[in-house]
Amino acid sequence: MSIPPGSIIVSDWYHCADSREFFSKILHKKKRRKFGLLEAPMMPPHMNVDIVRYKVLISGKSGVGKSALAARLAGLELPKMHYETTGIETTVVFWPVRLKDSGRVLFFRFELWDCGESAMRRFDHMLPSCKEQVDGILFLFSFTDRGSFDDLSNQISRITESSDRVVKLVVGTKFDLFMHTDVTESDIAHFQEVWGLPVFRVGGDVSAGLGEVAPLLNALAENLWHQDCMAASTVSISPQAALRETGSEITV
Amino acid sequence: MLQAETLQLLCLTASSGVPLFSRGSTKQLPFSVVGSLNGVHMFGAGHGAQLSSCETDRGSRVVWEVFQESLMLIAVSGGGGSGISELQLRRLLENVWNCMVLVLGQDELANIRNVERLKRELRSCYRLFDLLLERVNDEQGFMGDLTRCADCLLPSTSALLQDALDSFAQAAESEFGCLLVRGRVAQATEKWWSRLTSQEVVVLSILMHSLSNASSCDYPVFLPQGSPTVAIRLLGFQLLPGVHVCVLCGPKPSLYKAENELVSRFWSTLVENLRSCLEQADRSTVPPSVSLRWDVQALLLINRESRRAVTVCPRVRGGAPAEATPLLSSRRRLELLRLFYTFAVTRYFTSQETSVSSASEDFPQGFTHVPVQCYLVTEECKCYGLQSPQHQLFLLMDLSVPTFALRTVATQTLSAITSATAF
Ligand SMILES: Nc1nc2c(ncn2[C@@H]2O[C@H](COP(=O)(O)OP(=O)(O)OP(=O)(O)O)[C@@H](O)[C@H]2O)c(=O)[nH]1
Ligand SMILES: [Mg+2]
């Protein structure tokens, strides 16, 4: 279902010297830069760097770490306490990627949609709103909560239909609390075999920098791009045309 | 009972005294104390007396209030001469209740069917409760939680922003829109001021503040007075880090649509204006065209009709003579400002909404005139309060200002701000 890492984009690109000028656009004083909706990283026009926009839903039960994951991927401060999210919150994350074949660089703009479980339960319009025009879904379970792992298959079938054209990835949170882990490596291997979905592990401090979030963001980029290329080729237009319009953000 | 500078918030069911939650900076109060606090209130009620507040000889305070005959809220503050007044605690309870309604709706709270379930549901309000508790000793000059006014910023380029906001709100099928800069209201639609109650404006600002990290949001909210049983939607958008616009609307438009079709259409041409608002906000809540005297330590100006307020607490003093005493810390000035505000509105500028039990002065009783000015000289500063049908001004001045000149300075300050900003 998903493609192997590094088949379309240069994995670990953030290590390479030629990525520096791109990554510097999403950094500010060694931290991740914050972007408002009217802003985007901007490269000189002659470099012809497009921004491709995707909507990604973060799904999982209350306390599993949805809001923490959104903050982690955006490089924001992690919530120390569990405050329930009582509506939908979105977080914009920019991520530069180099395509393997053409060598072309793209800025991915992920908008992460995080809806608290209690809000989802109490208000009927939340789920349809989260699913509107969604391109990818991250299904979360927590390494410290066996129930959340066992519920994954339910969760996936509850939220998606087989006809949906969405990228699906699974993320195990609180991996740093391995001492209390309720989910073993063989559980995960088995799950991956049955579902054909990659499983990512996150946890701990974000101080480790980009390396900590790169595997997941790269996988998202790669799978979303692949999905678009496939869709574009089935309606026989070139993958180029699948480029989303870049919107009207301004330079920062 | 509690250490100085601490604050505890308790919630119990009013009928049976079952504890629902407790929030606060310190260790939770032991169950026996919570039980006694509830007990004395019940004892009073049984004898036809309503216990509303008490103060210990060491300056601890307790304030009780029952909402909708369903929930009892209790605030307990530590003593040690800290400056948390009864009015502040009473407002805290009111804001806490309004936040509960905002998130859960009144039905859930007024008719308790299942206590365990309610306990669970109340957890979703904890973020707002904790923000409200922090606000009591806030150091950034937010005072809306006490004054029941929206904390505002007066931008220089307001007409452009107002037009953009009005059109944006209209396109989002809403009459209620508001632009916030660093958590302060910089602009709002006419209905935001005329149709929402001041308590609603305050809790909506708090909610938006709690969401300031999100790029956008879609939050179901109940308006405590306007729509306590039917949820409407609060859509919020972070235009720039520190600049947010929000609208209250019905089922349409979807968050996705509003964000992708409306945000850049109405706001992208105003990026530079918004940036200069941010720069101004980092310097002062009033535009540079307002020049204040150097000996003004801090001030709070309220527009009584629209329930808007600006707080000014200068970071540096421009043009002060060399021998001038240094400014008090801004934390202390804001504390003094809150205390002076409380002093003035509970004793002199009284109204229904500010009457508290501790207003001990006999002076206003049976006195039909309305005081319009008051002053207070302390060891740290001189304070002057002034009210007109439209405004209230609370001013902290240097000790060096002669007392007889305070009135003139206050009048001049008021007109300096109102004439430059049409506030
Ligand atoms: N140690 C550790 N704690 C985590 C991790 N992710 C989340 N947490 C903690 O788990 C708690 C809940 O996380 P949230 O992200 O708020 O949970 P949520 O899924 O958004 O929950 P709802 O909004 O109620 O649906 C918080 O106290 C987080 O600090 C992690 O990777 N490691
Ligand atoms: Mg959450």
Coordinates of N, CA and C in Angstrom, one line a residue, chain A residues 34-39 53 55 76 81 83-92 109 111 113 121-123 125-126 129 132-133 248 250-252, chain B residues 23 103-104 121 123-124 126-127 130 211 213-220 222 231 237-241 254-257 259-260 264 267 271 275:
Chain A
K34 N 8.1 29.9 13.0 CA 6.6 29.8 13.0 C 6.1 30.5 11.8
F35 N 5.1 29.9 11.2 CA 4.5 30.6 10.0 C 3.0 30.9 10.3
G36 N 2.6 32.1 10.0 CA 1.2 32.4 10.0 C 0.6 31.9 8.6
L37 N -0.8 31.9 8.6 CA -1.4 31.5 7.3 C -1.0 32.3 6.1
L38 N -0.6 33.6 6.3 CA -0.3 34.4 5.2 C 1.2 34.3 4.8
E39 N 1.9 33.4 5.5 CA 3.3 33.3 5.2 C 3.7 32.0 4.7
R53 N 0.6 21.7 -1.3 CA -0.2 21.7 0.0 C -1.0 20.4 0.2
K55 N -3.5 18.2 3.1 CA -4.3 18.2 4.4 C -4.1 16.8 5.0
L76 N 7.1 23.0 17.8 CA 6.6 23.9 18.9 C 6.8 23.2 20.2
M81 N 1.1 19.0 30.1 CA 0.0 18.3 30.7 C -1.0 17.9 29.6
Y83 N -4.2 18.6 28.2 CA -5.4 19.4 28.2 C -6.2 18.9 27.0
E84 N -7.4 18.5 27.2 CA -8.2 18.0 26.1 C -8.4 19.1 25.1
T85 N -8.3 18.6 23.8 CA -8.6 19.6 22.7 C -10.1 19.5 22.5
T86 N -10.8 20.7 22.6 CA -12.3 20.6 22.6 C -12.8 21.1 21.2
G87 N -12.0 21.0 20.2 CA -12.5 21.3 18.8 C -11.5 20.9 17.9
I88 N -11.5 21.5 16.7 CA -10.4 21.2 15.7 C -9.3 22.3 15.8
E89 N -8.1 21.8 15.8 CA -7.0 22.8 15.7 C -6.1 22.3 14.6
T90 N -5.6 23.2 13.7 CA -4.7 22.8 12.7 C -3.4 23.4 12.9
T91 N -2.3 22.8 12.4 CA -1.0 23.3 12.5 C -0.3 23.1 11.1
V92 N 0.3 24.2 10.7 CA 0.9 24.2 9.4 C 2.4 23.9 9.5
R109 N 3.8 21.6 2.2 CA 3.1 22.4 3.2 C 2.0 21.4 3.8
E111 N -0.8 20.6 6.3 CA -1.7 21.2 7.4 C -2.2 20.0 8.2
W113 N -4.4 18.3 10.9 CA -5.7 18.6 11.5 C -5.8 17.7 12.8
R121 N -16.7 13.2 19.6 CA -17.9 12.5 20.2 C -19.1 13.4 20.4
R122 N -18.9 14.6 20.8 CA -20.0 15.4 21.2 C -20.6 16.1 20.0
F123 N -19.9 16.4 19.0 CA -20.4 17.2 17.9 C -20.3 16.4 16.5
H125 N -20.6 17.3 13.5 CA -20.0 17.9 12.3 C -18.5 17.9 12.2
M126 N -17.8 17.4 13.3 CA -16.4 17.4 13.4 C -15.7 16.4 12.4
S129 N -16.0 17.4 8.7 CA -15.1 18.5 8.5 C -13.6 18.1 8.4
E132 N -13.1 16.3 5.0 CA -13.2 17.1 3.8 C -11.9 17.4 3.1
Q133 N -11.7 16.9 1.9 CA -10.5 17.1 1.1 C -9.3 16.6 1.8
S248 N -1.3 32.2 -2.3 CA -0.8 33.5 -2.4 C -0.1 34.0 -1.2
I250 N 3.1 35.2 1.0 CA 4.1 36.2 0.7 C 5.5 35.8 1.3
T251 N 6.5 36.5 0.9 CA 7.8 36.1 1.3 C 8.1 36.4 2.8
V252 N 8.9 35.6 3.4 CA 9.3 36.0 4.8 C 10.8 36.0 4.8
Chain B
R23 N -8.5 23.0 41.1 CA -7.3 23.5 40.3 C -6.6 24.5 41.1
V103 N -17.8 25.9 26.9 CA -17.3 24.7 26.4 C -18.4 23.6 26.4
L104 N -19.1 23.5 27.5 CA -20.0 22.3 27.7 C -21.5 22.7 27.5
E121 N -16.4 15.3 31.8 CA -16.6 16.4 30.8 C -15.9 17.7 31.3
R123 N -13.2 18.1 32.6 CA -11.7 18.1 32.3 C -11.4 18.9 31.0
S124 N -12.4 18.9 30.1 CA -12.1 19.6 28.9 C -12.0 21.1 29.1
Y126 N -10.2 22.4 31.7 CA -9.0 22.7 32.6 C -8.1 23.7 32.0
R127 N -7.9 23.6 30.7 CA -6.9 24.6 30.1 C -7.4 26.0 30.3
D130 N -7.0 27.0 34.1 CA -5.7 27.3 34.5 C -5.2 28.6 33.9
L211 N -5.7 29.2 22.2 CA -5.5 28.6 20.9 C -4.5 29.3 20.0
N213 N -1.4 29.0 19.5 CA -0.4 28.2 18.7 C -1.0 27.6 17.4
A214 N -2.3 27.5 17.4 CA -2.9 26.8 16.2 C -2.8 27.7 15.0
S215 N -2.7 27.1 13.8 CA -2.7 27.8 12.6 C -4.2 28.2 12.3
S216 N -5.1 27.3 12.6 CA -6.5 27.7 12.5 C -7.3 26.8 13.4
C217 N -8.5 27.1 13.7 CA -9.3 26.3 14.6 C -10.8 26.4 14.3
D218 N -11.5 25.4 14.7 CA -13.0 25.3 14.6 C -13.5 24.8 15.9
Y219 N -13.9 25.7 16.8 CA -14.3 25.3 18.1 C -15.8 25.5 18.3
P220 N -16.5 24.4 18.7 CA -17.9 24.6 19.1 C -17.9 25.4 20.4
F222 N -20.6 27.6 23.3 CA -21.9 28.1 23.7 C -21.7 29.5 24.3
A231 N -24.9 25.2 20.5 CA -23.5 25.5 20.2 C -23.4 26.2 18.8
F237 N -8.2 32.0 12.9 CA -7.1 31.9 11.9 C -5.9 32.7 12.4
Q238 N -4.7 32.1 12.4 CA -3.5 32.8 12.7 C -2.9 33.4 11.4
L239 N -3.1 34.7 11.3 CA -2.7 35.3 10.0 C -1.1 35.4 10.1
L240 N -0.6 35.9 11.2 CA 0.8 35.9 11.4 C 1.0 35.4 12.8
P241 N 2.2 35.0 13.2 CA 2.4 34.6 14.6 C 2.1 35.8 15.5
S254 N -17.3 25.7 6.0 CA -16.4 24.7 6.7 C -15.1 25.4 6.9
L255 N -14.4 24.9 7.9 CA -13.1 25.4 8.2 C -12.2 25.4 7.0
Y256 N -12.2 24.3 6.3 CA -11.4 24.1 5.1 C -11.7 25.2 4.1
K257 N -13.0 25.4 3.8 CA -13.4 26.4 2.8 C -13.0 27.8 3.3
E259 N -10.7 28.8 5.3 CA -9.3 29.0 5.3 C -8.7 29.1 3.9
N260 N -9.2 28.2 3.0 CA -8.6 28.2 1.7 C -9.2 29.2 0.7
S264 N -6.7 34.3 2.5 CA -5.8 35.1 1.8 C -6.5 36.2 0.9
W267 N -7.0 39.1 3.5 CA -6.0 39.6 4.4 C -4.6 39.7 3.7
V271 N -0.8 42.4 4.9 CA 0.3 41.9 5.7 C 1.2 43.0 6.3
R275 N 1.8 43.6 10.2 CA 3.1 43.6 10.9 C 3.4 44.8 11.7

